[in-house]
Coordinates of C-alpha atoms and ligand atoms in Angstrom, one line a residue:
M1 CA 100.4 79.9 120.6
N2 CA 97.9 77.2 119.6
D3 CA 97.6 76.0 123.2
I4 CA 96.9 79.5 124.4
L5 CA 94.2 79.9 121.7
R6 CA 92.5 76.6 122.5
N7 CA 92.1 77.9 126.1
L8 CA 90.8 81.3 125.0
P9 CA 87.1 81.7 125.4
G10 CA 84.9 82.5 122.4
I11 CA 87.2 81.3 119.6
A12 CA 84.7 78.9 118.2
A13 CA 81.6 81.1 118.2
P14 CA 81.8 84.7 117.0
L15 CA 81.4 87.3 119.8
D16 CA 79.7 90.7 119.8
L17 CA 82.3 93.4 119.4
C18 CA 81.4 94.7 122.9
D19 CA 81.3 91.3 124.6
P20 CA 83.8 91.6 127.5
L21 CA 85.1 88.1 126.5
L22 CA 86.5 89.5 123.3
A23 CA 88.9 91.6 125.4
S24 CA 90.8 88.5 126.3
R25 CA 92.0 88.5 122.7
F26 CA 93.0 92.2 122.7
D27 CA 96.6 93.1 122.6
N28 CA 98.5 96.4 122.3
S29 CA 102.0 95.3 121.4
F30 CA 102.9 98.3 119.2
V31 CA 102.1 100.6 122.2
R32 CA 103.8 98.4 124.7
E33 CA 107.0 97.7 122.9
L34 CA 107.8 100.9 121.0
P35 CA 108.7 104.4 122.1
A36 CA 105.8 106.8 122.6
D37 CA 105.3 110.5 122.2
P38 CA 105.5 111.8 125.8
L39 CA 102.8 114.4 125.1
Q40 CA 99.1 113.4 125.0
R41 CA 97.6 116.4 123.3
D42 CA 95.8 115.9 119.9
V43 CA 97.2 119.2 118.7
P44 CA 99.0 119.0 115.4
R45 CA 102.8 119.4 116.0
P46 CA 106.1 117.8 115.1
V47 CA 106.7 114.7 117.2
R48 CA 110.2 113.6 118.0
K49 CA 111.9 110.3 119.0
A50 CA 108.7 108.3 119.0
C51 CA 106.9 105.8 116.8
Y52 CA 103.4 106.8 117.8
S53 CA 101.2 109.1 119.9
R54 CA 98.4 108.0 122.2
V55 CA 95.2 109.5 121.0
S56 CA 91.5 109.3 121.6
P57 CA 88.9 109.1 118.8
T58 CA 86.7 112.2 118.5
P59 CA 83.0 111.2 118.9
V60 CA 80.5 111.8 116.1
A61 CA 76.9 112.8 116.1
A62 CA 75.1 109.6 115.1
P63 CA 77.0 106.5 114.3
R64 CA 75.1 104.1 112.0
L65 CA 76.5 100.9 110.5
L66 CA 76.2 101.0 106.7
A67 CA 78.1 97.9 105.6
W68 CA 79.8 95.0 107.2
S69 CA 82.2 92.3 105.9
D70 CA 81.0 88.9 107.2
D71 CA 84.3 87.5 105.8
V72 CA 86.5 89.7 107.9
G73 CA 84.1 89.4 110.9
A74 CA 84.5 85.6 110.7
L75 CA 88.3 85.9 110.5
L76 CA 88.3 88.1 113.6
G77 CA 85.7 86.1 115.4
I78 CA 83.3 89.1 115.6
A79 CA 79.6 88.7 115.0
R80 CA 77.7 91.0 112.6
P81 CA 76.2 93.7 114.9
Q82 CA 72.5 93.2 115.5
A83 CA 71.5 96.9 115.5
P84 CA 72.9 99.4 113.0
D85 CA 73.0 102.1 115.6
G86 CA 73.9 100.0 118.7
A87 CA 77.0 99.7 120.8
A88 CA 79.2 98.1 118.1
A89 CA 78.5 101.0 115.7
A90 CA 79.6 103.4 118.5
V91 CA 82.9 101.6 118.9
L92 CA 83.4 101.4 115.1
A93 CA 82.8 105.2 114.8
G94 CA 85.2 106.0 117.7
N95 CA 82.4 107.1 120.1
R96 CA 83.3 104.4 122.6
V97 CA 86.7 102.9 123.4
L98 CA 86.5 99.5 125.0
P99 CA 88.4 98.4 128.0
G100 CA 91.7 96.9 126.9
M101 CA 92.0 99.2 123.8
Q102 CA 94.9 101.7 123.8
P103 CA 94.4 103.8 120.6
Y104 CA 97.3 105.4 118.9
A105 CA 98.2 107.3 115.8
A106 CA 101.5 106.2 114.1
R107 CA 104.2 108.6 113.3
Y108 CA 105.5 108.5 109.8
G109 CA 106.9 110.6 107.0
G110 CA 107.2 110.1 103.3
H111 CA 108.2 111.0 99.8
Q112 CA 105.2 112.4 98.1
F113 CA 105.3 112.7 94.3
G114 CA 109.1 112.2 94.4
H115 CA 109.9 114.8 97.1
W116 CA 110.6 114.4 100.8
A117 CA 107.5 115.7 102.6
G118 CA 108.6 115.5 106.3
Q119 CA 106.3 114.4 109.0
L120 CA 102.9 113.1 107.8
G121 CA 101.6 110.4 110.2
D122 CA 98.1 109.0 110.9
G123 CA 96.3 112.3 110.5
R124 CA 92.9 110.7 110.5
A125 CA 93.5 107.1 111.3
L126 CA 94.1 105.5 114.6
T127 CA 94.7 101.9 115.6
L128 CA 92.2 100.9 118.3
V129 CA 93.7 97.6 119.3
E130 CA 95.3 94.4 118.0
L131 CA 93.0 91.5 118.0
I132 CA 94.0 87.8 117.9
G133 CA 91.6 86.4 115.4
A134 CA 89.8 83.1 115.1
D135 CA 92.8 81.8 113.1
G136 CA 95.3 82.8 115.9
R137 CA 96.7 85.7 113.9
R138 CA 97.2 89.2 115.2
R139 CA 95.5 92.0 113.3
E140 CA 95.1 95.7 114.0
L141 CA 91.7 97.3 114.0
Q142 CA 92.2 100.8 112.6
L143 CA 89.6 103.5 112.3
K144 CA 90.0 105.9 109.4
G145 CA 88.2 109.2 109.7
A146 CA 87.9 109.1 113.5
G147 CA 89.1 112.6 114.3
R148 CA 92.2 114.8 114.6
T149 CA 95.6 113.6 115.9
P150 CA 99.0 115.2 116.4
Y151 CA 99.6 114.3 112.7
S152 CA 96.5 116.0 111.2
R153 CA 98.4 119.2 110.2
H154 CA 95.7 121.6 108.8
A155 CA 93.1 118.9 108.0
D156 CA 90.0 117.8 109.9
G157 CA 90.8 114.2 110.7
R158 CA 87.6 113.1 108.9
A159 CA 86.7 111.1 105.8
V160 CA 83.8 111.4 103.4
L161 CA 81.4 108.5 102.7
R162 CA 82.4 108.3 99.0
S163 CA 86.0 107.6 99.7
S164 CA 85.3 105.4 102.7
L165 CA 83.0 103.2 100.7
R166 CA 85.6 103.0 97.9
E167 CA 88.2 101.8 100.4
F168 CA 85.8 99.4 102.1
L169 CA 84.7 97.9 98.8
C170 CA 88.0 97.8 96.9
S171 CA 90.1 96.3 99.7
E172 CA 87.6 93.4 100.1
A173 CA 87.5 93.0 96.3
M174 CA 91.3 92.9 96.1
H175 CA 91.5 90.3 98.8
H176 CA 89.2 88.0 96.9
L177 CA 91.1 88.6 93.7
G178 CA 94.1 87.2 95.6
V179 CA 96.0 90.5 95.8
P180 CA 97.8 91.1 99.2
T181 CA 95.9 93.9 100.8
T182 CA 94.7 95.5 104.0
R183 CA 91.0 94.6 104.6
A184 CA 87.9 96.3 106.0
L185 CA 85.4 95.2 108.6
S186 CA 82.9 97.9 108.6
L187 CA 81.7 101.2 107.2
V188 CA 79.9 103.5 109.6
A189 CA 78.1 106.8 108.8
T190 CA 78.9 109.5 111.3
G191 CA 75.7 111.5 110.9
E192 CA 78.0 114.6 110.5
P193 CA 78.8 116.6 107.4
V194 CA 82.4 116.9 106.2
E195 CA 83.3 119.9 104.0
R196 CA 85.4 119.0 100.9
D197 CA 86.4 120.9 97.7
M198 CA 86.5 117.8 95.6
F199 CA 88.3 119.2 92.6
Y200 CA 90.2 122.0 94.4
D201 CA 88.3 124.6 92.4
G202 CA 86.7 126.7 95.1
N203 CA 83.5 124.7 95.2
A204 CA 83.6 123.3 98.7
Q205 CA 80.5 121.3 99.7
D206 CA 79.2 119.4 102.7
E207 CA 79.3 115.7 102.2
P208 CA 78.2 112.9 104.5
G209 CA 81.1 111.6 106.7
A210 CA 82.0 108.0 107.5
V211 CA 84.5 105.9 109.3
V212 CA 86.0 102.7 107.9
C213 CA 87.4 100.0 110.3
R214 CA 90.4 98.7 108.4
V215 CA 92.1 95.5 109.4
A216 CA 95.7 94.3 108.7
P217 CA 98.5 92.5 110.5
S218 CA 100.3 95.9 110.5
F219 CA 99.8 99.3 109.0
V220 CA 103.5 100.2 109.2
R221 CA 104.7 101.9 106.1
F222 CA 108.1 102.7 104.5
G223 CA 107.5 106.2 105.9
N224 CA 107.6 105.0 109.5
F225 CA 111.2 104.2 109.0
E226 CA 112.0 107.2 106.8
I227 CA 110.9 109.7 109.5
L228 CA 113.2 108.1 112.1
A229 CA 116.1 108.0 109.7
A230 CA 115.5 111.6 108.6
H231 CA 115.8 112.8 112.2
E232 CA 118.7 110.4 112.9
E233 CA 116.7 108.7 115.7
L234 CA 118.6 105.6 115.3
D235 CA 117.7 103.9 118.5
E236 CA 114.0 104.3 117.6
L237 CA 114.7 103.1 114.1
R238 CA 116.3 99.9 115.4
R239 CA 113.5 99.3 117.8
L240 CA 110.9 99.6 115.1
A241 CA 112.8 97.3 112.8
D242 CA 113.2 94.8 115.6
Y243 CA 109.5 95.0 116.5
V244 CA 108.4 94.4 112.9
I245 CA 110.8 91.5 112.5
A246 CA 109.9 89.8 115.8
T247 CA 106.2 90.3 115.3
H248 CA 105.7 89.7 111.6
H249 CA 108.8 87.7 110.5
P250 CA 109.7 85.6 113.5
E251 CA 111.1 83.0 111.1
L252 CA 114.1 85.3 110.4
G253 CA 115.3 84.9 114.0
P254 CA 116.6 87.4 116.6
P255 CA 117.7 90.8 115.2
A256 CA 121.3 90.8 113.8
P257 CA 122.9 92.7 110.9
E258 CA 122.4 89.8 108.5
V259 CA 118.8 89.5 109.7
Y260 CA 118.1 93.1 108.7
A261 CA 119.4 92.4 105.3
Q262 CA 117.2 89.3 104.9
W263 CA 114.3 91.3 106.1
F264 CA 114.9 93.9 103.4
D265 CA 115.1 91.2 100.8
E266 CA 111.7 90.0 102.0
I267 CA 110.2 93.5 101.8
C268 CA 111.5 93.8 98.2
R269 CA 110.1 90.3 97.3
R270 CA 106.7 91.0 98.7
T271 CA 106.5 94.4 97.1
A272 CA 107.4 92.9 93.8
L273 CA 104.7 90.2 94.0
T274 CA 102.0 92.8 95.1
V275 CA 102.8 95.1 92.2
A276 CA 102.8 92.2 89.8
E277 CA 99.4 91.3 91.0
W278 CA 98.2 94.9 90.5
M279 CA 99.4 94.7 86.9
R280 CA 97.6 91.4 86.5
V281 CA 94.2 92.7 87.5
G282 CA 94.5 96.2 86.1
F283 CA 94.6 98.1 89.4
V284 CA 96.2 101.5 89.6
H285 CA 96.9 102.7 93.1
G286 CA 97.1 106.3 92.2
V287 CA 99.2 107.6 95.1
M288 CA 102.3 105.5 95.4
N289 CA 104.0 107.8 97.9
T290 CA 106.3 106.1 100.3
D291 CA 103.9 106.8 103.1
N292 CA 101.4 104.6 101.2
M293 CA 103.8 101.6 100.8
S294 CA 103.2 98.8 103.3
I295 CA 106.2 97.3 105.1
L296 CA 104.4 93.9 104.7
G297 CA 103.9 94.4 101.0
L298 CA 100.2 94.9 101.3
T299 CA 98.1 97.2 99.1
I300 CA 97.4 100.0 101.5
D301 CA 95.6 103.4 101.6
Y302 CA 92.9 103.3 98.9
G303 CA 92.4 106.9 97.7
P304 CA 92.1 108.0 94.1
Y305 CA 92.8 104.4 92.9
G306 CA 91.2 103.1 89.7
W307 CA 90.8 100.1 87.4
L308 CA 92.0 100.1 83.9
E309 CA 89.0 99.9 81.6
G310 CA 90.3 100.8 78.2
Y311 CA 93.9 99.4 78.3
D312 CA 96.3 102.3 78.5
P313 CA 99.6 102.1 80.4
G314 CA 99.7 105.9 80.7
W315 CA 96.3 106.1 82.5
T316 CA 96.2 107.5 86.0
P317 CA 92.9 107.9 87.9
N318 CA 94.4 110.7 90.1
T319 CA 93.6 114.2 88.9
T320 CA 96.6 115.5 90.9
D321 CA 98.8 113.3 88.8
A322 CA 97.2 114.1 85.5
Q323 CA 100.2 116.2 84.3
G324 CA 103.2 114.1 85.5
R325 CA 101.5 110.7 85.3
R326 CA 104.1 109.5 87.9
Y327 CA 101.6 107.0 89.3
C328 CA 100.0 105.7 86.0
Y329 CA 99.4 102.0 85.5
G330 CA 102.5 101.3 83.4
R331 CA 105.0 103.0 85.8
Q332 CA 103.9 101.2 88.9
P333 CA 106.7 98.6 88.9
E334 CA 109.4 101.3 88.4
I335 CA 107.9 103.6 91.1
A336 CA 107.8 100.7 93.6
Q337 CA 111.5 100.2 93.0
W338 CA 112.1 103.9 93.5
N339 CA 110.2 103.7 96.8
L340 CA 112.3 100.7 97.8
L341 CA 115.4 102.8 97.2
R342 CA 114.1 105.4 99.6
L343 CA 113.4 102.6 102.2
A344 CA 116.9 101.3 101.6
A345 CA 118.3 104.7 102.4
A346 CA 116.3 104.8 105.6
L347 CA 117.5 101.4 106.7
S348 CA 121.1 101.9 105.8
P349 CA 122.1 102.6 109.4
L350 CA 121.0 99.1 110.2
I351 CA 122.3 97.5 107.0
P352 CA 125.7 99.2 106.5
A353 CA 126.9 97.1 103.6
R354 CA 125.7 98.8 100.5
S355 CA 126.0 95.5 98.6
D356 CA 123.3 94.1 100.9
L357 CA 120.8 96.8 100.0
E358 CA 121.7 96.5 96.3
A359 CA 121.1 92.8 96.5
G360 CA 117.6 93.5 97.9
I361 CA 116.8 95.9 95.0
A362 CA 118.2 93.4 92.5
G363 CA 115.9 90.8 94.1
Y364 CA 113.0 93.1 93.6
G365 CA 113.7 93.2 89.8
R366 CA 114.1 89.4 89.6
S367 CA 111.0 88.7 91.7
F368 CA 108.9 91.1 89.6
A369 CA 110.2 89.7 86.3
A370 CA 109.5 86.1 87.4
A371 CA 106.0 86.9 88.7
S372 CA 105.2 88.9 85.7
R373 CA 106.2 86.2 83.3
R374 CA 104.2 83.6 85.2
I375 CA 101.2 85.9 85.2
T376 CA 101.5 86.8 81.6
A377 CA 101.7 83.1 80.6
D378 CA 98.6 82.4 82.7
K379 CA 96.7 85.4 81.3
L380 CA 97.4 84.2 77.8
G381 CA 96.8 80.6 78.6
L382 CA 100.3 79.5 77.7
L383 CA 102.3 77.0 79.7
A384 CA 105.5 79.0 79.6
L385 CA 106.8 82.0 77.8
D386 CA 110.0 81.7 75.7
A387 CA 112.2 84.3 74.2
D388 CA 110.3 84.1 70.8
D389 CA 107.2 85.3 72.6
D390 CA 108.6 88.8 73.3
A391 CA 107.4 90.2 70.0
L392 CA 103.9 88.6 70.5
L393 CA 103.7 90.3 73.9
T394 CA 104.9 93.7 72.8
E395 CA 102.5 93.7 69.9
L396 CA 99.6 92.8 72.0
D397 CA 100.4 95.7 74.4
D398 CA 100.4 98.1 71.5
L399 CA 97.2 96.7 69.9
L400 CA 95.2 96.8 73.1
H401 CA 96.2 100.4 73.6
A402 CA 95.8 101.5 70.0
V403 CA 92.1 100.3 69.9
E404 CA 90.4 101.1 73.1
T405 CA 90.0 97.6 74.6
D406 CA 88.6 96.7 78.0
M407 CA 91.5 94.9 79.7
T408 CA 89.4 92.8 82.0
L409 CA 87.0 91.7 79.3
F410 CA 89.7 91.1 76.8
Y411 CA 91.6 88.6 78.9
R412 CA 88.6 86.9 80.3
R413 CA 87.1 86.4 76.8
L414 CA 90.4 85.3 75.3
A415 CA 89.7 81.9 76.9
E416 CA 86.7 81.6 74.6
V417 CA 88.6 82.1 71.3
P418 CA 88.6 78.8 69.5
T419 CA 92.1 77.3 69.4
G420 CA 91.1 73.7 68.3
R421 CA 92.1 72.0 65.1
A422 CA 89.4 73.9 63.1
A423 CA 90.6 77.3 64.3
A424 CA 92.8 77.8 61.2
Q425 CA 89.8 77.4 58.9
L426 CA 87.5 79.8 60.9
A427 CA 86.4 83.0 59.2
D428 CA 87.8 86.2 60.7
D429 CA 84.5 87.1 62.3
E430 CA 84.1 83.7 64.0
L431 CA 87.6 83.9 65.5
L432 CA 87.0 87.5 66.7
A433 CA 83.5 87.1 68.0
P434 CA 84.4 86.3 71.6
L435 CA 86.5 89.4 71.9
R436 CA 84.0 91.9 70.4
P437 CA 82.4 92.9 73.8
A438 CA 85.9 94.2 74.9
F439 CA 86.0 96.9 72.3
Y440 CA 84.7 100.3 73.4
V441 CA 84.1 101.6 69.9
D442 CA 83.3 98.7 67.6
D443 CA 83.1 100.1 64.0
G444 CA 84.2 96.8 62.6
D445 CA 87.8 98.0 62.3
C446 CA 88.9 97.1 65.8
G447 CA 89.0 93.4 65.1
R448 CA 90.9 93.9 61.8
H449 CA 93.8 95.4 63.7
L450 CA 93.9 92.5 66.0
L451 CA 93.4 89.6 63.5
P452 CA 96.9 89.0 62.4
W453 CA 98.1 88.9 66.0
L454 CA 95.2 86.6 66.9
R455 CA 96.0 84.1 64.2
R456 CA 99.6 84.0 65.4
Y457 CA 98.5 83.6 69.0
V458 CA 96.1 80.7 68.1
D459 CA 99.0 79.0 66.3
R460 CA 101.3 79.5 69.3
V461 CA 98.6 78.1 71.7
R462 CA 98.2 75.0 69.4
R463 CA 101.9 74.3 69.5
E464 CA 101.7 73.5 73.2
R465 CA 99.0 70.9 72.8
Q466 CA 97.3 71.6 76.1
D467 CA 94.1 70.1 77.3
P468 CA 91.6 72.8 76.4
A469 CA 89.5 72.5 79.5
A470 CA 92.5 72.7 81.8
R471 CA 93.8 75.7 79.9
R472 CA 90.6 77.5 80.1
A473 CA 90.2 76.8 83.8
R474 CA 93.8 78.1 84.4
M475 CA 93.1 81.3 82.4
N476 CA 89.8 81.9 84.3
R477 CA 91.6 81.6 87.6
C478 CA 94.0 84.3 86.6
N479 CA 91.7 86.6 84.6
P480 CA 88.8 87.9 86.8
K481 CA 85.4 88.3 85.3
Y482 CA 84.4 90.9 88.0
V483 CA 86.5 93.8 89.2
A484 CA 85.4 96.8 91.3
R485 CA 85.0 99.0 88.2
N486 CA 85.2 102.7 89.0
Y487 CA 81.6 103.4 87.9
L488 CA 80.2 100.5 89.9
A489 CA 81.7 101.9 93.1
Q490 CA 80.2 105.3 92.1
L491 CA 76.7 103.7 91.7
A492 CA 77.1 102.1 95.1
I493 CA 78.0 105.5 96.5
D494 CA 75.1 107.3 94.9
A495 CA 72.7 104.7 96.2
L496 CA 74.1 104.6 99.7
E497 CA 74.0 108.4 99.9
Q498 CA 70.3 108.0 99.3
G499 CA 70.0 105.4 102.0
D500 CA 70.0 102.4 99.7
A501 CA 72.6 99.7 100.7
S502 CA 71.5 97.1 98.2
V503 CA 74.0 98.1 95.5
I504 CA 77.0 97.8 97.8
E505 CA 75.7 94.6 99.3
R506 CA 75.3 93.1 95.9
L507 CA 78.7 94.2 94.7
L508 CA 80.4 92.9 97.9
A509 CA 78.8 89.5 97.4
V510 CA 79.6 89.3 93.6
L511 CA 83.2 90.5 94.1
Q512 CA 83.8 87.7 96.7
R513 CA 83.8 85.3 93.8
P514 CA 85.5 87.4 91.0
Y515 CA 86.6 84.4 89.0
D516 CA 83.2 82.6 88.9
E517 CA 80.9 83.1 86.0
Q518 CA 77.9 84.1 88.1
P519 CA 75.7 84.6 84.9
E520 CA 72.9 86.3 86.9
H521 CA 75.3 89.2 87.6
A522 CA 76.8 89.5 84.1
D523 CA 75.7 93.2 84.0
L524 CA 78.4 93.9 86.6
A525 CA 81.0 92.5 84.2
A526 CA 80.1 94.7 81.3
R527 CA 82.1 97.5 79.7
R528 CA 82.0 100.9 81.4
P529 CA 78.9 102.6 80.1
E530 CA 79.4 105.8 78.0
W531 CA 77.8 108.1 80.7
A532 CA 80.7 107.1 83.0
R533 CA 83.5 108.0 80.6
H534 CA 84.1 111.5 82.0
K535 CA 82.0 111.5 85.1
A536 CA 83.8 112.5 88.4
G537 CA 84.3 109.5 90.5
C538 CA 84.2 107.2 87.5
S539 CA 87.2 108.2 85.5
A540 CA 88.8 111.0 87.4
L541 CA 89.3 111.0 91.1
S542 CA 90.9 113.6 93.3
C543 CA 92.9 113.1 96.5
S544 CA 90.2 115.0 98.4
S545 CA 88.6 112.4 100.6
Ligands
LIG1 P1 96.8 110.2 101.9 O1 97.1 111.1 100.7 O2 95.4 109.9 102.1 O3 97.7 109.0 101.9 O4 97.3 111.1 103.1 C1 98.5 111.8 103.2 C2 98.6 112.4 104.6 O5 97.6 113.3 104.9 C3 98.5 111.4 105.7 O6 99.4 111.8 106.8 C4 97.1 111.5 106.2 O7 96.9 111.1 107.5 C5 96.9 113.0 106.0 N1 95.5 113.3 105.8 C6 94.7 113.1 104.7 N2 93.5 113.5 104.8 C7 93.4 114.0 106.1 C8 92.3 114.6 106.9 N3 91.1 114.8 106.4 N4 92.6 114.9 108.1 C9 93.9 114.8 108.7 N5 94.9 114.2 108.0 C10 94.7 113.9 106.7
LIG2 MG1 98.1 107.7 103.0

């Protein structure tokens, strides 16, 4: 592979998206190697015995580049477009398909809120092409909001600016936090209105439309396998599995029954690590349906997601989930396992020994527990947890919940709590002072609840005799200062809807270094302001997007 790449033109210097030289790095392996829907009509319909349908994006009125990720551009070897309304914006809005691109919409199904929902598929997303990046890796360029496909059902194939900006911003922020995720190259305004009833209350309104160009090695989901298994399309099931293994796990070797089992183990392991990372940073996905679970263990499909502000394991940002709270923060590990069981059922024709599937699921539990213990130790600045720490951990969970405490601020500031020899002699207020900014309602009482725990914690830290500077640095590598707080994304949306890109640009830049102090941007690390407590888009989000 490296030899091929060395001979490819344009690897060193980034190219314009429309530069014909870039096409030498295009590939369409998904289209080439997997069974296609024989029909080529974008009319919504059930599709059978296929992994995808060839589609064309539907052009929009006035494509205009609103935001660009230089980081992803560099990865792909694509230069930032010179003109916001030039040829690159036309490609990124779906108005122009470049030679060498073979756009398709993937066929998938899924379990939504615990129930089999049948065929779903890319109803408003389409993969334009796979691009071999500057690092030699293959990544799909996928447009979201580029028009109807055979999988659009009753919907319009479009996306609104607010949800597109949220996906663009958060996927980049997650990457820089170190969480496995799909990424985003661009955000383009369509110049067309999209009608949405944001809270499903009969108040439909026109909103500005947008298209995000998402980037990932693969957008295949658990649901791509589930739909094939549901229709007993076993040849197609095997071909999709073989394709994913050969393309994304070549180290597992050529397909064979034991290779399928190892692959399932790997899916379980990756899923466990990603969910453990979500828990670390306080991310709530909001719609963990099996069609929103990546076969590569990436965070995928940013919809009504949210960030824990006041620590509350029962919190869900998704208004559709407000009653059942199936997808709340605290249940994410359990739901991921439930989803893996659905995937196990879909893969059972390939992995007939039940014990192999059970071993994968058991591996999920082990991987999650191990990752979670390592993360908890890092968050608390402890070298390792022991059984005696269980009470300390449970009590902290209860305390953070009982007194509305900002999760991000609490852990970040915990590194500032004095733990030196003099700590035992410190007055209560001095010990608590670093944590005060984390309390949402500080009537003086918050700290009193926490104090007995804090004193025990300080003693526990002191027993390990760590180097204070090394401990602090390790904590600060695990506990971000900056996350894409819900209200910050909303401020960026409000500004961009008025034509002001400065807020999103600043956020993108700051969120690229979430663990650095960046004191000049400290306002972006502050507690959620009170005006945002119940504001739509800041605390409650709907699936309407
Ligand atoms: P989501 O809840 O965004 O993961 O989407 C669930 C399913 O609905 C997927 O099959 C999407 O492609 C489809 N979908 C969501 N919004 C639209 C839309 N505006 N037009 C067409 N399909 C959509
Ligand atoms: Mg989805």
